[in-house]
């Protein structure tokens, strides 16, 4: 009975870690990559939408991104979202195209990127903890309803906590590897 609960929680926690890895692909060190803009969402049409649903992103040069916005009325919103993303990018508008030079990574810029990586990792940890909370609430509810005995509930809670600790440890390892990649000269 405990196995399906743990499997579901593990699947959800792995989803949070996969999401973190995806966000880290956007933190490139030195080279332009279309994935850099993946975490950025733009406030358009009364909703938050990812850039790839509003424009075509390409890399015409090693240190340049090009964003071709499909709807000209969204150009300023896309530009604003890129500027406010915390990635240190400064787009230049040419009609409905945004040219974004990717700056050389100075020591200061590398530290900023490390801070952004740390924020992403903390979001991942929070997501994992939220999954843990859902699991613990489910265990408490089942115990209260009489579906689980006190000992089984305790064992299940311990398993959930152990799983949570393992997943947060994985997040810390992924963050350490990304920080090392960022800080390499």
mmCIF file with all atom_site columns, C-alpha atoms in Angstrom:
data_model
loop_
_atom_site.group_PDB
_atom_site.id
_atom_site.type_symbol
_atom_site.label_atom_id
_atom_site.label_alt_id
_atom_site.label_comp_id
_atom_site.label_asym_id
_atom_site.label_entity_id
_atom_site.label_seq_id
_atom_site.pdbx_PDB_ins_code
_atom_site.Cartn_x
_atom_site.Cartn_y
_atom_site.Cartn_z
_atom_site.occupancy
_atom_site.B_iso_or_equiv
_atom_site.pdbx_formal_charge
_atom_site.auth_seq_id
_atom_site.auth_comp_id
_atom_site.auth_asym_id
_atom_site.auth_atom_id
_atom_site.pdbx_PDB_model_num
ATOM 1   C CA . UNK A 1 1   ? 0.000  0.000  0.000   1.00 0.00 ? 1   UNK A CA 1
ATOM 2   C CA . UNK A 1 2   ? 2.846  2.387  0.750   1.00 0.00 ? 2   UNK A CA 1
ATOM 3   C CA . UNK A 1 3   ? 4.658  1.675  -2.511  1.00 0.00 ? 3   UNK A CA 1
ATOM 4   C CA . UNK A 1 4   ? 2.223  3.480  -4.887  1.00 0.00 ? 4   UNK A CA 1
ATOM 5   C CA . UNK A 1 5   ? 2.277  6.587  -2.695  1.00 0.00 ? 5   UNK A CA 1
ATOM 6   C CA . UNK A 1 6   ? 6.084  6.723  -2.657  1.00 0.00 ? 6   UNK A CA 1
ATOM 7   C CA . UNK A 1 7   ? 6.278  6.010  -6.418  1.00 0.00 ? 7   UNK A CA 1
ATOM 8   C CA . UNK A 1 8   ? 3.875  8.867  -7.160  1.00 0.00 ? 8   UNK A CA 1
ATOM 9   C CA . UNK A 1 9   ? 5.749  11.288 -4.900  1.00 0.00 ? 9   UNK A CA 1
ATOM 10  C CA . UNK A 1 10  ? 9.076  10.236 -6.443  1.00 0.00 ? 10  UNK A CA 1
ATOM 11  C CA . UNK A 1 11  ? 7.665  10.825 -9.944  1.00 0.00 ? 11  UNK A CA 1
ATOM 12  C CA . UNK A 1 12  ? 6.478  14.298 -8.951  1.00 0.00 ? 12  UNK A CA 1
ATOM 13  C CA . UNK A 1 13  ? 9.799  15.161 -7.270  1.00 0.00 ? 13  UNK A CA 1
ATOM 14  C CA . UNK A 1 14  ? 11.695 13.955 -10.345 1.00 0.00 ? 14  UNK A CA 1
ATOM 15  C CA . UNK A 1 15  ? 9.501  16.292 -12.401 1.00 0.00 ? 15  UNK A CA 1
ATOM 16  C CA . UNK A 1 16  ? 10.670 19.207 -10.248 1.00 0.00 ? 16  UNK A CA 1
ATOM 17  C CA . UNK A 1 17  ? 14.300 18.175 -10.795 1.00 0.00 ? 17  UNK A CA 1
ATOM 18  C CA . UNK A 1 18  ? 13.753 17.828 -14.558 1.00 0.00 ? 18  UNK A CA 1
ATOM 19  C CA . UNK A 1 19  ? 12.265 21.302 -14.570 1.00 0.00 ? 19  UNK A CA 1
ATOM 20  C CA . UNK A 1 20  ? 15.335 22.621 -12.730 1.00 0.00 ? 20  UNK A CA 1
ATOM 21  C CA . UNK A 1 21  ? 17.664 20.972 -15.265 1.00 0.00 ? 21  UNK A CA 1
ATOM 22  C CA . UNK A 1 22  ? 15.657 22.580 -18.073 1.00 0.00 ? 22  UNK A CA 1
ATOM 23  C CA . UNK A 1 23  ? 15.966 26.010 -16.441 1.00 0.00 ? 23  UNK A CA 1
ATOM 24  C CA . UNK A 1 24  ? 19.724 25.470 -16.047 1.00 0.00 ? 24  UNK A CA 1
ATOM 25  C CA . UNK A 1 25  ? 20.075 24.884 -19.796 1.00 0.00 ? 25  UNK A CA 1
ATOM 26  C CA . UNK A 1 26  ? 19.170 28.542 -20.187 1.00 0.00 ? 26  UNK A CA 1
ATOM 27  C CA . UNK A 1 27  ? 22.147 29.586 -18.059 1.00 0.00 ? 27  UNK A CA 1
ATOM 28  C CA . UNK A 1 28  ? 24.809 29.321 -20.714 1.00 0.00 ? 28  UNK A CA 1
ATOM 29  C CA . UNK A 1 29  ? 28.323 30.377 -20.007 1.00 0.00 ? 29  UNK A CA 1
ATOM 30  C CA . UNK A 1 30  ? 29.729 32.561 -22.755 1.00 0.00 ? 30  UNK A CA 1
ATOM 31  C CA . UNK A 1 31  ? 27.911 31.253 -25.831 1.00 0.00 ? 31  UNK A CA 1
ATOM 32  C CA . UNK A 1 32  ? 24.497 32.268 -27.080 1.00 0.00 ? 32  UNK A CA 1
ATOM 33  C CA . UNK A 1 33  ? 21.865 29.542 -26.946 1.00 0.00 ? 33  UNK A CA 1
ATOM 34  C CA . UNK A 1 34  ? 18.185 29.657 -27.795 1.00 0.00 ? 34  UNK A CA 1
ATOM 35  C CA . UNK A 1 35  ? 17.550 27.836 -24.501 1.00 0.00 ? 35  UNK A CA 1
ATOM 36  C CA . UNK A 1 36  ? 18.743 30.935 -22.625 1.00 0.00 ? 36  UNK A CA 1
ATOM 37  C CA . UNK A 1 37  ? 15.342 32.533 -23.187 1.00 0.00 ? 37  UNK A CA 1
ATOM 38  C CA . UNK A 1 38  ? 13.220 29.448 -22.348 1.00 0.00 ? 38  UNK A CA 1
ATOM 39  C CA . UNK A 1 39  ? 12.545 30.424 -18.697 1.00 0.00 ? 39  UNK A CA 1
ATOM 40  C CA . UNK A 1 40  ? 11.330 33.904 -19.691 1.00 0.00 ? 40  UNK A CA 1
ATOM 41  C CA . UNK A 1 41  ? 7.574  34.463 -19.810 1.00 0.00 ? 41  UNK A CA 1
ATOM 42  C CA . UNK A 1 42  ? 5.906  37.529 -21.309 1.00 0.00 ? 42  UNK A CA 1
ATOM 43  C CA . UNK A 1 43  ? 2.710  39.242 -20.152 1.00 0.00 ? 43  UNK A CA 1
ATOM 44  C CA . UNK A 1 44  ? 0.637  39.441 -23.363 1.00 0.00 ? 44  UNK A CA 1
ATOM 45  C CA . UNK A 1 45  ? -3.028 38.982 -24.252 1.00 0.00 ? 45  UNK A CA 1
ATOM 46  C CA . UNK A 1 46  ? -3.844 39.023 -20.530 1.00 0.00 ? 46  UNK A CA 1
ATOM 47  C CA . UNK A 1 47  ? -1.754 35.904 -19.847 1.00 0.00 ? 47  UNK A CA 1
ATOM 48  C CA . UNK A 1 48  ? 1.830  34.887 -19.174 1.00 0.00 ? 48  UNK A CA 1
ATOM 49  C CA . UNK A 1 49  ? 3.281  33.146 -22.238 1.00 0.00 ? 49  UNK A CA 1
ATOM 50  C CA . UNK A 1 50  ? 6.755  31.737 -22.945 1.00 0.00 ? 50  UNK A CA 1
ATOM 51  C CA . UNK A 1 51  ? 8.769  33.573 -25.581 1.00 0.00 ? 51  UNK A CA 1
ATOM 52  C CA . UNK A 1 52  ? 8.826  30.544 -27.901 1.00 0.00 ? 52  UNK A CA 1
ATOM 53  C CA . UNK A 1 53  ? 5.023  30.886 -28.259 1.00 0.00 ? 53  UNK A CA 1
ATOM 54  C CA . UNK A 1 54  ? 5.361  34.520 -29.363 1.00 0.00 ? 54  UNK A CA 1
ATOM 55  C CA . UNK A 1 55  ? 8.501  34.545 -31.485 1.00 0.00 ? 55  UNK A CA 1
ATOM 56  C CA . UNK A 1 56  ? 11.193 32.588 -33.279 1.00 0.00 ? 56  UNK A CA 1
ATOM 57  C CA . UNK A 1 57  ? 14.471 32.527 -31.370 1.00 0.00 ? 57  UNK A CA 1
ATOM 58  C CA . UNK A 1 58  ? 17.711 31.867 -33.249 1.00 0.00 ? 58  UNK A CA 1
ATOM 59  C CA . UNK A 1 59  ? 21.480 32.278 -32.847 1.00 0.00 ? 59  UNK A CA 1
ATOM 60  C CA . UNK A 1 60  ? 22.889 33.969 -35.966 1.00 0.00 ? 60  UNK A CA 1
ATOM 61  C CA . UNK A 1 61  ? 26.320 34.354 -34.308 1.00 0.00 ? 61  UNK A CA 1
ATOM 62  C CA . UNK A 1 62  ? 28.143 32.755 -31.378 1.00 0.00 ? 62  UNK A CA 1
ATOM 63  C CA . UNK A 1 63  ? 27.438 35.735 -29.100 1.00 0.00 ? 63  UNK A CA 1
ATOM 64  C CA . UNK A 1 64  ? 24.137 36.984 -30.556 1.00 0.00 ? 64  UNK A CA 1
ATOM 65  C CA . UNK A 1 65  ? 20.516 35.942 -30.163 1.00 0.00 ? 65  UNK A CA 1
ATOM 66  C CA . UNK A 1 66  ? 17.824 36.995 -32.583 1.00 0.00 ? 66  UNK A CA 1
ATOM 67  C CA . UNK A 1 67  ? 14.157 37.063 -31.562 1.00 0.00 ? 67  UNK A CA 1
ATOM 68  C CA . UNK A 1 68  ? 11.687 37.507 -34.437 1.00 0.00 ? 68  UNK A CA 1
ATOM 69  C CA . UNK A 1 69  ? 8.372  38.485 -32.769 1.00 0.00 ? 69  UNK A CA 1
ATOM 70  C CA . UNK A 1 70  ? 5.384  37.330 -34.806 1.00 0.00 ? 70  UNK A CA 1
ATOM 71  C CA . UNK A 1 71  ? 2.912  39.991 -33.655 1.00 0.00 ? 71  UNK A CA 1
ATOM 72  C CA . UNK A 1 72  ? 4.476  43.444 -33.908 1.00 0.00 ? 72  UNK A CA 1
ATOM 73  C CA . UNK A 1 73  ? 2.293  44.738 -31.041 1.00 0.00 ? 73  UNK A CA 1
ATOM 74  C CA . UNK A 1 74  ? 4.111  42.359 -28.651 1.00 0.00 ? 74  UNK A CA 1
ATOM 75  C CA . UNK A 1 75  ? 7.655  43.573 -29.414 1.00 0.00 ? 75  UNK A CA 1
ATOM 76  C CA . UNK A 1 76  ? 7.863  45.972 -26.453 1.00 0.00 ? 76  UNK A CA 1
ATOM 77  C CA . UNK A 1 77  ? 6.411  43.380 -24.029 1.00 0.00 ? 77  UNK A CA 1
ATOM 78  C CA . UNK A 1 78  ? 8.957  40.763 -25.174 1.00 0.00 ? 78  UNK A CA 1
ATOM 79  C CA . UNK A 1 79  ? 11.791 43.298 -24.909 1.00 0.00 ? 79  UNK A CA 1
ATOM 80  C CA . UNK A 1 80  ? 10.683 44.290 -21.393 1.00 0.00 ? 80  UNK A CA 1
ATOM 81  C CA . UNK A 1 81  ? 10.474 40.637 -20.272 1.00 0.00 ? 81  UNK A CA 1
ATOM 82  C CA . UNK A 1 82  ? 14.007 39.950 -21.547 1.00 0.00 ? 82  UNK A CA 1
ATOM 83  C CA . UNK A 1 83  ? 15.423 43.033 -19.818 1.00 0.00 ? 83  UNK A CA 1
ATOM 84  C CA . UNK A 1 84  ? 13.721 42.144 -16.514 1.00 0.00 ? 84  UNK A CA 1
ATOM 85  C CA . UNK A 1 85  ? 14.638 38.445 -16.633 1.00 0.00 ? 85  UNK A CA 1
ATOM 86  C CA . UNK A 1 86  ? 17.749 38.761 -14.477 1.00 0.00 ? 86  UNK A CA 1
ATOM 87  C CA . UNK A 1 87  ? 19.905 37.238 -17.220 1.00 0.00 ? 87  UNK A CA 1
ATOM 88  C CA . UNK A 1 88  ? 21.721 40.524 -17.860 1.00 0.00 ? 88  UNK A CA 1
ATOM 89  C CA . UNK A 1 89  ? 20.621 40.726 -21.487 1.00 0.00 ? 89  UNK A CA 1
ATOM 90  C CA . UNK A 1 90  ? 20.029 44.045 -23.210 1.00 0.00 ? 90  UNK A CA 1
ATOM 91  C CA . UNK A 1 91  ? 17.968 43.650 -26.427 1.00 0.00 ? 91  UNK A CA 1
ATOM 92  C CA . UNK A 1 92  ? 18.132 46.116 -29.331 1.00 0.00 ? 92  UNK A CA 1
ATOM 93  C CA . UNK A 1 93  ? 14.919 46.512 -31.330 1.00 0.00 ? 93  UNK A CA 1
ATOM 94  C CA . UNK A 1 94  ? 14.968 46.563 -35.137 1.00 0.00 ? 94  UNK A CA 1
ATOM 95  C CA . UNK A 1 95  ? 11.335 46.540 -36.283 1.00 0.00 ? 95  UNK A CA 1
ATOM 96  C CA . UNK A 1 96  ? 9.813  43.273 -35.080 1.00 0.00 ? 96  UNK A CA 1
ATOM 97  C CA . UNK A 1 97  ? 13.233 41.700 -34.499 1.00 0.00 ? 97  UNK A CA 1
ATOM 98  C CA . UNK A 1 98  ? 15.165 41.909 -31.254 1.00 0.00 ? 98  UNK A CA 1
ATOM 99  C CA . UNK A 1 99  ? 18.928 41.488 -31.444 1.00 0.00 ? 99  UNK A CA 1
ATOM 100 C CA . UNK A 1 100 ? 20.407 40.435 -28.141 1.00 0.00 ? 100 UNK A CA 1
ATOM 101 C CA . UNK A 1 101 ? 24.178 40.495 -27.738 1.00 0.00 ? 101 UNK A CA 1
ATOM 102 C CA . UNK A 1 102 ? 25.322 37.941 -25.156 1.00 0.00 ? 102 UNK A CA 1
ATOM 103 C CA . UNK A 1 103 ? 27.887 39.721 -22.994 1.00 0.00 ? 103 UNK A CA 1
ATOM 104 C CA . UNK A 1 104 ? 31.318 38.291 -22.256 1.00 0.00 ? 104 UNK A CA 1
ATOM 105 C CA . UNK A 1 105 ? 31.187 36.768 -18.823 1.00 0.00 ? 105 UNK A CA 1
ATOM 106 C CA . UNK A 1 106 ? 33.121 38.939 -16.427 1.00 0.00 ? 106 UNK A CA 1
ATOM 107 C CA . UNK A 1 107 ? 33.768 37.807 -12.857 1.00 0.00 ? 107 UNK A CA 1
ATOM 108 C CA . UNK A 1 108 ? 30.860 39.989 -11.714 1.00 0.00 ? 108 UNK A CA 1
ATOM 109 C CA . UNK A 1 109 ? 28.581 38.528 -14.402 1.00 0.00 ? 109 UNK A CA 1
ATOM 110 C CA . UNK A 1 110 ? 29.562 34.984 -13.406 1.00 0.00 ? 110 UNK A CA 1
ATOM 111 C CA . UNK A 1 111 ? 28.598 35.765 -9.802  1.00 0.00 ? 111 UNK A CA 1
ATOM 112 C CA . UNK A 1 112 ? 25.241 37.125 -11.003 1.00 0.00 ? 112 UNK A CA 1
ATOM 113 C CA . UNK A 1 113 ? 24.653 33.942 -13.033 1.00 0.00 ? 113 UNK A CA 1
ATOM 114 C CA . UNK A 1 114 ? 25.520 31.870 -9.938  1.00 0.00 ? 114 UNK A CA 1
ATOM 115 C CA . UNK A 1 115 ? 22.909 33.794 -7.961  1.00 0.00 ? 115 UNK A CA 1
ATOM 116 C CA . UNK A 1 116 ? 20.314 33.146 -10.672 1.00 0.00 ? 116 UNK A CA 1
ATOM 117 C CA . UNK A 1 117 ? 21.245 29.443 -10.593 1.00 0.00 ? 117 UNK A CA 1
ATOM 118 C CA . UNK A 1 118 ? 20.841 29.449 -6.802  1.00 0.00 ? 118 UNK A CA 1
ATOM 119 C CA . UNK A 1 119 ? 17.348 30.989 -7.167  1.00 0.00 ? 119 UNK A CA 1
ATOM 120 C CA . UNK A 1 120 ? 16.367 28.283 -9.651  1.00 0.00 ? 120 UNK A CA 1
ATOM 121 C CA . UNK A 1 121 ? 17.692 25.606 -7.277  1.00 0.00 ? 121 UNK A CA 1
ATOM 122 C CA . UNK A 1 122 ? 15.749 27.076 -4.355  1.00 0.00 ? 122 UNK A CA 1
ATOM 123 C CA . UNK A 1 123 ? 12.578 26.988 -6.471  1.00 0.00 ? 123 UNK A CA 1
ATOM 124 C CA . UNK A 1 124 ? 13.302 23.320 -7.139  1.00 0.00 ? 124 UNK A CA 1
ATOM 125 C CA . UNK A 1 125 ? 13.767 22.640 -3.421  1.00 0.00 ? 125 UNK A CA 1
ATOM 126 C CA . UNK A 1 126 ? 10.464 24.388 -2.669  1.00 0.00 ? 126 UNK A CA 1
ATOM 127 C CA . UNK A 1 127 ? 8.714  22.268 -5.311  1.00 0.00 ? 127 UNK A CA 1
ATOM 128 C CA . UNK A 1 128 ? 10.132 19.083 -3.759  1.00 0.00 ? 128 UNK A CA 1
ATOM 129 C CA . UNK A 1 129 ? 9.070  20.209 -0.283  1.00 0.00 ? 129 UNK A CA 1
ATOM 130 C CA . UNK A 1 130 ? 5.567  20.945 -1.573  1.00 0.00 ? 130 UNK A CA 1
ATOM 131 C CA . UNK A 1 131 ? 5.343  17.394 -2.919  1.00 0.00 ? 131 UNK A CA 1
ATOM 132 C CA . UNK A 1 132 ? 6.527  16.128 0.500   1.00 0.00 ? 132 UNK A CA 1
ATOM 133 C CA . UNK A 1 133 ? 3.852  18.203 2.227   1.00 0.00 ? 133 UNK A CA 1
ATOM 134 C CA . UNK A 1 134 ? 1.167  16.731 -0.058  1.00 0.00 ? 134 UNK A CA 1
ATOM 135 C CA . UNK A 1 135 ? 2.409  13.228 0.751   1.00 0.00 ? 135 UNK A CA 1
ATOM 136 C CA . UNK A 1 136 ? 2.496  13.870 4.499   1.00 0.00 ? 136 UNK A CA 1
ATOM 137 C CA . UNK A 1 137 ? -1.003 15.366 4.397   1.00 0.00 ? 137 UNK A CA 1
ATOM 138 C CA . UNK A 1 138 ? -2.220 12.264 2.544   1.00 0.00 ? 138 UNK A CA 1
ATOM 139 C CA . UNK A 1 139 ? -0.630 9.985  5.156   1.00 0.00 ? 139 UNK A CA 1
ATOM 140 C CA . UNK A 1 140 ? -2.218 11.963 8.015   1.00 0.00 ? 140 UNK A CA 1
ATOM 141 C CA . UNK A 1 141 ? -5.614 11.836 6.311   1.00 0.00 ? 141 UNK A CA 1
ATOM 142 C CA . UNK A 1 142 ? -5.370 8.078  5.748   1.00 0.00 ? 142 UNK A CA 1
ATOM 143 C CA . UNK A 1 143 ? -4.302 7.538  9.360   1.00 0.00 ? 143 UNK A CA 1
ATOM 144 C CA . UNK A 1 144 ? -7.204 9.670  10.613  1.00 0.00 ? 144 UNK A CA 1
ATOM 145 C CA . UNK A 1 145 ? -9.663 7.794  8.370   1.00 0.00 ? 145 UNK A CA 1
ATOM 146 C CA . UNK A 1 146 ? -8.378 4.485  9.723   1.00 0.00 ? 146 UNK A CA 1
ATOM 147 C CA . UNK A 1 147 ? -6.885 3.303  6.415   1.00 0.00 ? 147 UNK A CA 1
ATOM 148 C CA . UNK A 1 148 ? -3.385 3.257  7.954   1.00 0.00 ? 148 UNK A CA 1
ATOM 149 C CA . UNK A 1 149 ? -2.212 2.131  11.344  1.00 0.00 ? 149 UNK A CA 1
ATOM 150 C CA . UNK A 1 150 ? 0.003  4.357  13.473  1.00 0.00 ? 150 UNK A CA 1
ATOM 151 C CA . UNK A 1 151 ? 3.130  2.265  12.760  1.00 0.00 ? 151 UNK A CA 1
ATOM 152 C CA . UNK A 1 152 ? 2.478  2.147  9.005   1.00 0.00 ? 152 UNK A CA 1
ATOM 153 C CA . UNK A 1 153 ? 1.891  5.895  8.952   1.00 0.00 ? 153 UNK A CA 1
ATOM 154 C CA . UNK A 1 154 ? 5.181  6.470  10.790  1.00 0.00 ? 154 UNK A CA 1
ATOM 155 C CA . UNK A 1 155 ? 7.075  4.198  8.362   1.00 0.00 ? 155 UNK A CA 1
ATOM 156 C CA . UNK A 1 156 ? 5.472  5.929  5.382   1.00 0.00 ? 156 UNK A CA 1
ATOM 157 C CA . UNK A 1 157 ? 6.269  9.394  6.768   1.00 0.00 ? 157 UNK A CA 1
ATOM 158 C CA . UNK A 1 158 ? 9.889  8.333  7.325   1.00 0.00 ? 158 UNK A CA 1
ATOM 159 C CA . UNK A 1 159 ? 10.088 7.016  3.742   1.00 0.00 ? 159 UNK A CA 1
ATOM 160 C CA . UNK A 1 160 ? 8.689  10.267 2.386   1.00 0.00 ? 160 UNK A CA 1
ATOM 161 C CA . UNK A 1 161 ? 11.212 12.302 4.411   1.00 0.00 ? 161 UNK A CA 1
ATOM 162 C CA . UNK A 1 162 ? 14.077 10.070 3.234   1.00 0.00 ? 162 UNK A CA 1
ATOM 163 C CA . UNK A 1 163 ? 12.977 10.492 -0.394  1.00 0.00 ? 163 UNK A CA 1
ATOM 164 C CA . UNK A 1 164 ? 12.738 14.258 0.092   1.00 0.00 ? 164 UNK A CA 1
ATOM 165 C CA . UNK A 1 165 ? 16.255 14.415 1.568   1.00 0.00 ? 165 UNK A CA 1
ATOM 166 C CA . UNK A 1 166 ? 17.630 12.402 -1.368  1.00 0.00 ? 166 UNK A CA 1
ATOM 167 C CA . UNK A 1 167 ? 15.957 14.655 -3.941  1.00 0.00 ? 167 UNK A CA 1
ATOM 168 C CA . UNK A 1 168 ? 17.148 17.849 -2.248  1.00 0.00 ? 168 UNK A CA 1
ATOM 169 C CA . UNK A 1 169 ? 20.641 16.328 -2.191  1.00 0.00 ? 169 UNK A CA 1
ATOM 170 C CA . UNK A 1 170 ? 20.365 15.763 -5.956  1.00 0.00 ? 170 UNK A CA 1
ATOM 171 C CA . UNK A 1 171 ? 19.326 19.391 -6.428  1.00 0.00 ? 171 UNK A CA 1
ATOM 172 C CA . UNK A 1 172 ? 22.349 20.538 -4.397  1.00 0.00 ? 172 UNK A CA 1
ATOM 173 C CA . UNK A 1 173 ? 24.654 18.372 -6.555  1.00 0.00 ? 173 UNK A CA 1
ATOM 174 C CA . UNK A 1 174 ? 23.154 19.748 -9.781  1.00 0.00 ? 174 UNK A CA 1
ATOM 175 C CA . UNK A 1 175 ? 23.558 23.311 -8.459  1.00 0.00 ? 175 UNK A CA 1
ATOM 176 C CA . UNK A 1 176 ? 27.182 22.698 -7.450  1.00 0.00 ? 176 UNK A CA 1
ATOM 177 C CA . UNK A 1 177 ? 27.972 21.342 -10.930 1.00 0.00 ? 177 UNK A CA 1
ATOM 178 C CA . UNK A 1 178 ? 26.283 24.319 -12.616 1.00 0.00 ? 178 UNK A CA 1
ATOM 179 C CA . UNK A 1 179 ? 28.075 26.836 -10.370 1.00 0.00 ? 179 UNK A CA 1
ATOM 180 C CA . UNK A 1 180 ? 31.388 25.154 -11.188 1.00 0.00 ? 180 UNK A CA 1
ATOM 181 C CA . UNK A 1 181 ? 30.566 25.382 -14.921 1.00 0.00 ? 181 UNK A CA 1
ATOM 182 C CA . UNK A 1 182 ? 29.629 29.065 -14.586 1.00 0.00 ? 182 UNK A CA 1
ATOM 183 C CA . UNK A 1 183 ? 32.692 30.041 -12.564 1.00 0.00 ? 183 UNK A CA 1
ATOM 184 C CA . UNK A 1 184 ? 35.210 28.335 -14.864 1.00 0.00 ? 184 UNK A CA 1
ATOM 185 C CA . UNK A 1 185 ? 37.194 30.874 -16.835 1.00 0.00 ? 185 UNK A CA 1
#
